[in-house]
XYZ file of C-alpha atoms in Angstrom:
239
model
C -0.360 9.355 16.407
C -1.241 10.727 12.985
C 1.588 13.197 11.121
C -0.323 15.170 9.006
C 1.682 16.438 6.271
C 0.036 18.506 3.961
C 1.238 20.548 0.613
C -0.905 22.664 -1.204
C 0.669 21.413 -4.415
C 1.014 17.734 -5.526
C 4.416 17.961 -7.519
C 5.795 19.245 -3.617
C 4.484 16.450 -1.770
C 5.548 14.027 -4.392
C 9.281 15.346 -4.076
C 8.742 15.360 -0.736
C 7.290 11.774 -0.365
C 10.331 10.760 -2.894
C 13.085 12.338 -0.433
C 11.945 10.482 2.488
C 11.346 6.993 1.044
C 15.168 7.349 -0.359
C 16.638 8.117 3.068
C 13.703 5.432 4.928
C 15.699 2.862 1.860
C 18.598 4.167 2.159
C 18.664 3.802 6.121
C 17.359 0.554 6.338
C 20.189 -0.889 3.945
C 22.894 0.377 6.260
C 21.162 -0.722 8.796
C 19.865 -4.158 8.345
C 21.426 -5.024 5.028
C 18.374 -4.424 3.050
C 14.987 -2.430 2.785
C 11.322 -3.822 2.349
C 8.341 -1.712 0.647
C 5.217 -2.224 -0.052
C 3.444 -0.087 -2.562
C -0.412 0.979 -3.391
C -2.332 1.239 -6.763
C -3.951 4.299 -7.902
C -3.498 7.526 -9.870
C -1.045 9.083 -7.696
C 1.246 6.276 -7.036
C 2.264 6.501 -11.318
C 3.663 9.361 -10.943
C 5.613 9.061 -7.412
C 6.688 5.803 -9.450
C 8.244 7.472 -12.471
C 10.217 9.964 -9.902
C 11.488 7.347 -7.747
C 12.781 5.075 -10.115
C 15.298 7.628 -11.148
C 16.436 7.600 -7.664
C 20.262 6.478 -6.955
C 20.804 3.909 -4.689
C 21.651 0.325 -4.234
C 17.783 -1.141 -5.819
C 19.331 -4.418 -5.814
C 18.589 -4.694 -1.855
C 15.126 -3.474 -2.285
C 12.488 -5.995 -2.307
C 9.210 -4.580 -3.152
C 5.701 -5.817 -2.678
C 2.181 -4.445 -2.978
C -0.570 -3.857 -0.302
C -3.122 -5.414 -2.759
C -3.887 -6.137 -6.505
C -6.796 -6.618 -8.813
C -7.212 -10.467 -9.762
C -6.663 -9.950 -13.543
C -4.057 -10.910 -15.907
C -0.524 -9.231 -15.621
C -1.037 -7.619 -18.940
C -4.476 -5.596 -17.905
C -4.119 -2.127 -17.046
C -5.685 -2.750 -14.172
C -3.452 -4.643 -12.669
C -1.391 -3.328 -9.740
C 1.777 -5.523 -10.594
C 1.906 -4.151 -14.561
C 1.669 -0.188 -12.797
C 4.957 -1.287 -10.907
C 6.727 -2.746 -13.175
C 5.662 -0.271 -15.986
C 6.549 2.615 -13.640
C 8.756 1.763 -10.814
C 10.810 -1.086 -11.810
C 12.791 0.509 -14.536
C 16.036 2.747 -14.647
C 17.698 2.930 -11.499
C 15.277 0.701 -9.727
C 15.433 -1.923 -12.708
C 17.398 -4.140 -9.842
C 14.900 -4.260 -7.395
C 13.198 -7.276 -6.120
C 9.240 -7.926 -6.567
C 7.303 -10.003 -4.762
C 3.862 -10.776 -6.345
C 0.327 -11.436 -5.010
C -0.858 -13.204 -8.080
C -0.589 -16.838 -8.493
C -2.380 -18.590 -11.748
C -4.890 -20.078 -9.532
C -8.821 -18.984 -11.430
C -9.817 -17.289 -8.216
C -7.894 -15.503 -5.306
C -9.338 -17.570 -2.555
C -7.714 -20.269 -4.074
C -4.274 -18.939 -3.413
C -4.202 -17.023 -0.273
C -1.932 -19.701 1.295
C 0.640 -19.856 -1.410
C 0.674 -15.620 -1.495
C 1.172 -16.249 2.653
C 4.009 -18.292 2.439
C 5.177 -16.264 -0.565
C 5.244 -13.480 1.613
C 6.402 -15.294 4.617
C 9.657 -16.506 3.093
C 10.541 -13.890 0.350
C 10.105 -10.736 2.704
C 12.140 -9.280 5.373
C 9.706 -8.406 8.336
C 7.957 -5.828 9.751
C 8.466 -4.282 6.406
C 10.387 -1.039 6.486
C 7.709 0.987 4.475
C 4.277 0.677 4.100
C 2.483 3.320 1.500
C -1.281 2.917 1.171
C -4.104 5.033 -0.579
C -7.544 5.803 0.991
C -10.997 5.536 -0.928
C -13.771 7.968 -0.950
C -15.549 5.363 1.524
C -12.715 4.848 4.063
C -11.142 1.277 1.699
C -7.596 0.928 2.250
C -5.747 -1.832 0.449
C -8.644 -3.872 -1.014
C -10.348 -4.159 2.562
C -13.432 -2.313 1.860
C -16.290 -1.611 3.738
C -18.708 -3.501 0.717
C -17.156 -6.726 1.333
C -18.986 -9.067 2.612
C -19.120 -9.530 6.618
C -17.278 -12.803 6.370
C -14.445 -11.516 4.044
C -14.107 -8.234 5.798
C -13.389 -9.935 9.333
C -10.890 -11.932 7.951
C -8.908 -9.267 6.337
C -9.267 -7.136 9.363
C -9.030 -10.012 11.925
C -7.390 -13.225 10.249
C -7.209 -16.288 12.505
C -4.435 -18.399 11.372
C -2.012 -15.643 10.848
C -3.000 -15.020 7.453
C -1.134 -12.473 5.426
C -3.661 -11.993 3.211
C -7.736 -11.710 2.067
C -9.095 -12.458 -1.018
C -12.043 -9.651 -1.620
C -15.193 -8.948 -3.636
C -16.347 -5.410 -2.674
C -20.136 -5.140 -4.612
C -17.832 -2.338 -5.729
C -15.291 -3.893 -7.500
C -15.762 -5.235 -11.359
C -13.304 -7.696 -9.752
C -12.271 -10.009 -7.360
C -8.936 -8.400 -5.532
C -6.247 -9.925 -3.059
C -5.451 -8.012 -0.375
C -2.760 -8.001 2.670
C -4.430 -8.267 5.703
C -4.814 -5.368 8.384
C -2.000 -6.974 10.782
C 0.334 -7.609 7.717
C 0.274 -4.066 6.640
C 0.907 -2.900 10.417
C 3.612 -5.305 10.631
C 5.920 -2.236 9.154
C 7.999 0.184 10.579
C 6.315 2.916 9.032
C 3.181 3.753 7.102
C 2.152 6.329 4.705
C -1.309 7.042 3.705
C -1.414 9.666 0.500
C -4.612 10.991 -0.514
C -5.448 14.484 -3.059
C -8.643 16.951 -3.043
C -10.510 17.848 -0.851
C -13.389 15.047 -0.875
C -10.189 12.757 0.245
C -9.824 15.255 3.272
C -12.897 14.801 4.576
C -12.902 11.550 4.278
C -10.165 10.793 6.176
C -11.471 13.719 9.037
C -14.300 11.182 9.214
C -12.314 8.265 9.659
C -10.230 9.754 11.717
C -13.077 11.003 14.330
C -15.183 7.619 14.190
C -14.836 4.602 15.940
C -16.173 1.658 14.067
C -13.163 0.428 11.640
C -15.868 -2.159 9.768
C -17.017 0.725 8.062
C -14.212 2.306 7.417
C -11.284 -0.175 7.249
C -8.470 2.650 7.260
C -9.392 3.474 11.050
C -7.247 0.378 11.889
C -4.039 2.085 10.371
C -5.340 5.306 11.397
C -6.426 4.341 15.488
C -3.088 2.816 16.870
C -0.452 4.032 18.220
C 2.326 0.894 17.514
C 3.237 2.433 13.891
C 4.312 5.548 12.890
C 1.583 7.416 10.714
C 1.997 9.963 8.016
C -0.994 11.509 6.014
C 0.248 13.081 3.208
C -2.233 15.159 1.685
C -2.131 17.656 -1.324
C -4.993 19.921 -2.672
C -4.145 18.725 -6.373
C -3.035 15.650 -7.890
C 1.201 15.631 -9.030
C 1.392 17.362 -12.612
C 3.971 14.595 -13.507
């Protein structure tokens, strides 16, 4: 069951979203020892970033990941990794653990066994949090809709218990990496945040349809063995 939590402004649900992933961290330390999270790219996720890295807690039993990543270098603004560690993993969370999905390999198909492993070994699982944006034509992660049948199964469907997909949506400049839709329900909890009001009815469609191949977010959005929040804000954070 979706939790729909909606704000009218962004800086709200951003405090909001910034008080609950401290006391989901915070929780899962005293409880297990320590806390896996796995973070999304975008415009809003900067600015949740900046906030939550000022956050006081023990960050040195936080391991952090990422739901997916451009295949670029690690100095290209477009690069997932450099928006964490540009905006997340400094001040308070300077201690905190990442976990990449790049490897030097020339082409992500190349290294989705190594990133498995990676994952496999250097995570605690089902990861504790899951946060995840939503594209205008239902993407989540990289598992888009535009990719092509064969890569699209296997990040919604993998058959060797593959944590991730590489992908090359027709529209992406570039190839991307991508967990894999049972790695990113492998959590505890998941939080899709979306802005505007184009983003709303996008995810009413999802929502109401049935056919997740085109619209990948139905398989976070159409089960019932994770806890879902929607947080949704008419207007982007000011911050």
């Amino acid at each position: 069951m979706i939790n729909e939590r909606i704000f009218k402004s962004g800086d709200d649900m951003l405090a909001s979203m910034v008080a609950q992933t401290v006391d989901r961290l915070e929780f899962a330390i005293a409880e297990r020892g320590r806390a896996t999270m796995s973070v999304a790219g975008g415009r809003f996720p900067k600015p949740f970033f900046q906030a939550l890295s000022q956050a006081k807690l023990d960050w040195s039993k936080v391991t952090i990941t990422l739901g997916d990543d451009r295949w670029v270098g690690l100095d290209d603004d477009q690069s997932n990794e450099k928006l964490v560690k540009d905006n997340l993993l400094i001040n308070e969370a300077a201690t905190a653990t990442f976990v990449s999905l790049k490897t030097a390999d020339q082409n992500p198909e190349d290294a989705i066994s190594t990133v498995t492993d990676r994952l496999k070994t250097k995570l605690s699982w089902p990861m504790d949090i899951v946060y995840l944006g939503m594209g205008d034509d239902g993407h989540t992660a990289s598992l888009f809709p535009s990719s092509s049948p064969k890569d699209l199964k296997r990040g919604l469907y993998p058959e060797n218990g593959e944590l991730v997909v590489a992908a090359r949506p027709t529209v992406s400049p570039v190839p991307r990496i991508s967990m894999t839709l049972p790695a990113l329900l492998n959590a505890r909890y998941i939080g899709i945040h979306i802005t505007g009001s184009a983003k709303w009815s996008t995810y009413e469609t999802a929502k109401n349809g049935s056919v997740i191949e085109d619209m990948p977010v139905r398989g976070l959005l159409q089960q019932n063995d994770v806890p879902v929040d929607l947080w949704w804000s008419a207007e982007n954070p000011k911050g």
